[in-house]
Coordinates of C-alpha atoms in Angstrom, one line a residue:
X1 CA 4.8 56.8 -51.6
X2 CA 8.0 55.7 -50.9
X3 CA 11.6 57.1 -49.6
X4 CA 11.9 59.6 -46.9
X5 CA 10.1 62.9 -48.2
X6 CA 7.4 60.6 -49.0
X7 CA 7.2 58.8 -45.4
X8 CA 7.3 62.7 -43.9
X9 CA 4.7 63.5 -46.1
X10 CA 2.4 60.5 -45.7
X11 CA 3.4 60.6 -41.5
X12 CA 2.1 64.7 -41.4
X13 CA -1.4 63.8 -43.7
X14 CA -2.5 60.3 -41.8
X15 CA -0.4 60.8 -38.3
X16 CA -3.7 61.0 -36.8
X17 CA -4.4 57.2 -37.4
X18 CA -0.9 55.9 -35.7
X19 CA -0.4 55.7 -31.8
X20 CA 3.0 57.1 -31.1
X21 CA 3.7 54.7 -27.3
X22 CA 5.3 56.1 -24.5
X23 CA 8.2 54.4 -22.8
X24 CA 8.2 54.0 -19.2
X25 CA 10.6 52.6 -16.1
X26 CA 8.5 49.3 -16.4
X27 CA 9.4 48.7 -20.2
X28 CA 13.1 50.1 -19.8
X29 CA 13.3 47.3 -16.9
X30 CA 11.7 44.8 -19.2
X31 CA 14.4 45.9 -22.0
X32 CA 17.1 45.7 -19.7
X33 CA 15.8 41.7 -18.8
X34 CA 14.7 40.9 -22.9
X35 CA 16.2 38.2 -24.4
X36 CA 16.8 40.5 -27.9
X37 CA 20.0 41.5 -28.6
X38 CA 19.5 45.3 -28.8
X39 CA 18.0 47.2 -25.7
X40 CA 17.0 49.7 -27.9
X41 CA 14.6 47.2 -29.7
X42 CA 13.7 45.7 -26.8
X43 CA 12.3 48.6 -25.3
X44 CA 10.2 49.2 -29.1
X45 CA 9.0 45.5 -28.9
X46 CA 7.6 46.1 -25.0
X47 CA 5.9 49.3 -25.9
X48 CA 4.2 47.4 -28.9
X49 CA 3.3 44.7 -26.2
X50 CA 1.3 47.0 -23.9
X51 CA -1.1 48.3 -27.3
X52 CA -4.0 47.3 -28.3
X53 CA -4.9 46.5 -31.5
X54 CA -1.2 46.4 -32.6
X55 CA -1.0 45.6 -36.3
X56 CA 2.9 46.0 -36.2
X57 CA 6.1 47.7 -35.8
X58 CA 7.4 50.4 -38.1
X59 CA 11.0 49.9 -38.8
X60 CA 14.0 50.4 -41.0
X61 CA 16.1 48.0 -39.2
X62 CA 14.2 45.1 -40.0
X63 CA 17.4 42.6 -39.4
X64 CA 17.5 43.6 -35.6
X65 CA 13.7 42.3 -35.4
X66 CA 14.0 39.0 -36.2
X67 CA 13.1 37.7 -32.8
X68 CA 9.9 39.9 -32.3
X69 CA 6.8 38.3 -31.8
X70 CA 5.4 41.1 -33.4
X71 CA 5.0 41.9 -37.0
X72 CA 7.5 44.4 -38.5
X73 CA 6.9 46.6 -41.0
X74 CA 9.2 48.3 -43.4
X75 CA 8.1 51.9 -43.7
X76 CA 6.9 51.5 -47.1
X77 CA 5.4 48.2 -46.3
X78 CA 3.4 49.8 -43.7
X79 CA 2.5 52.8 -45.9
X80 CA 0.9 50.2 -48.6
X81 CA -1.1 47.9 -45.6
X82 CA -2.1 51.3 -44.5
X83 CA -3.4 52.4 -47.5
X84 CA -4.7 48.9 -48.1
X85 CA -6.7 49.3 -44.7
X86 CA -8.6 52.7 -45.5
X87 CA -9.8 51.6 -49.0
X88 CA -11.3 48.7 -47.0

């Protein structure tokens, strides 16, 4: 399943199984003090810090991750180590 109607479709059928993080002042302070280039990222790579059991980030802007010392994830990429995951 790949491309945008098939990420929607794959998001509305499994969306159940992916933690969707809130953002709070602490991780737009954190963000603000982040050593990556783009705030906006910063605050992503925060939130992912404060989960448990975080397998990875799901991104289309894979270049702007680089520095994350958390796995990144493609959306397709993450739609195949999903499926992967629940055959297992």
């Amino acid at each position: 399943v790949c491309g945008e109607e098939g990420v929607r479709k794959w998001r509305s059928e499994f969306g159940e199984r992916i933690e969707i993080i809130s953002v709070d002042k602490i991780i737009l302070q954190k963000g603000l003090k982040s050593i990556h280039k783009d705030y906006e990222d910063a605050v992503q790579i925060f939130c992912a810090h404060k989960t448990e059991n975080l397998t990875g980030i799901i991104t289309r802007d894979m270049k702007d991750f680089s520095t994350s010392e958390i796995s990144v994830f493609a959306p397709d990429e993450a739609i195949i180590y999903i499926n992967k995951k629940l055959k297992s």
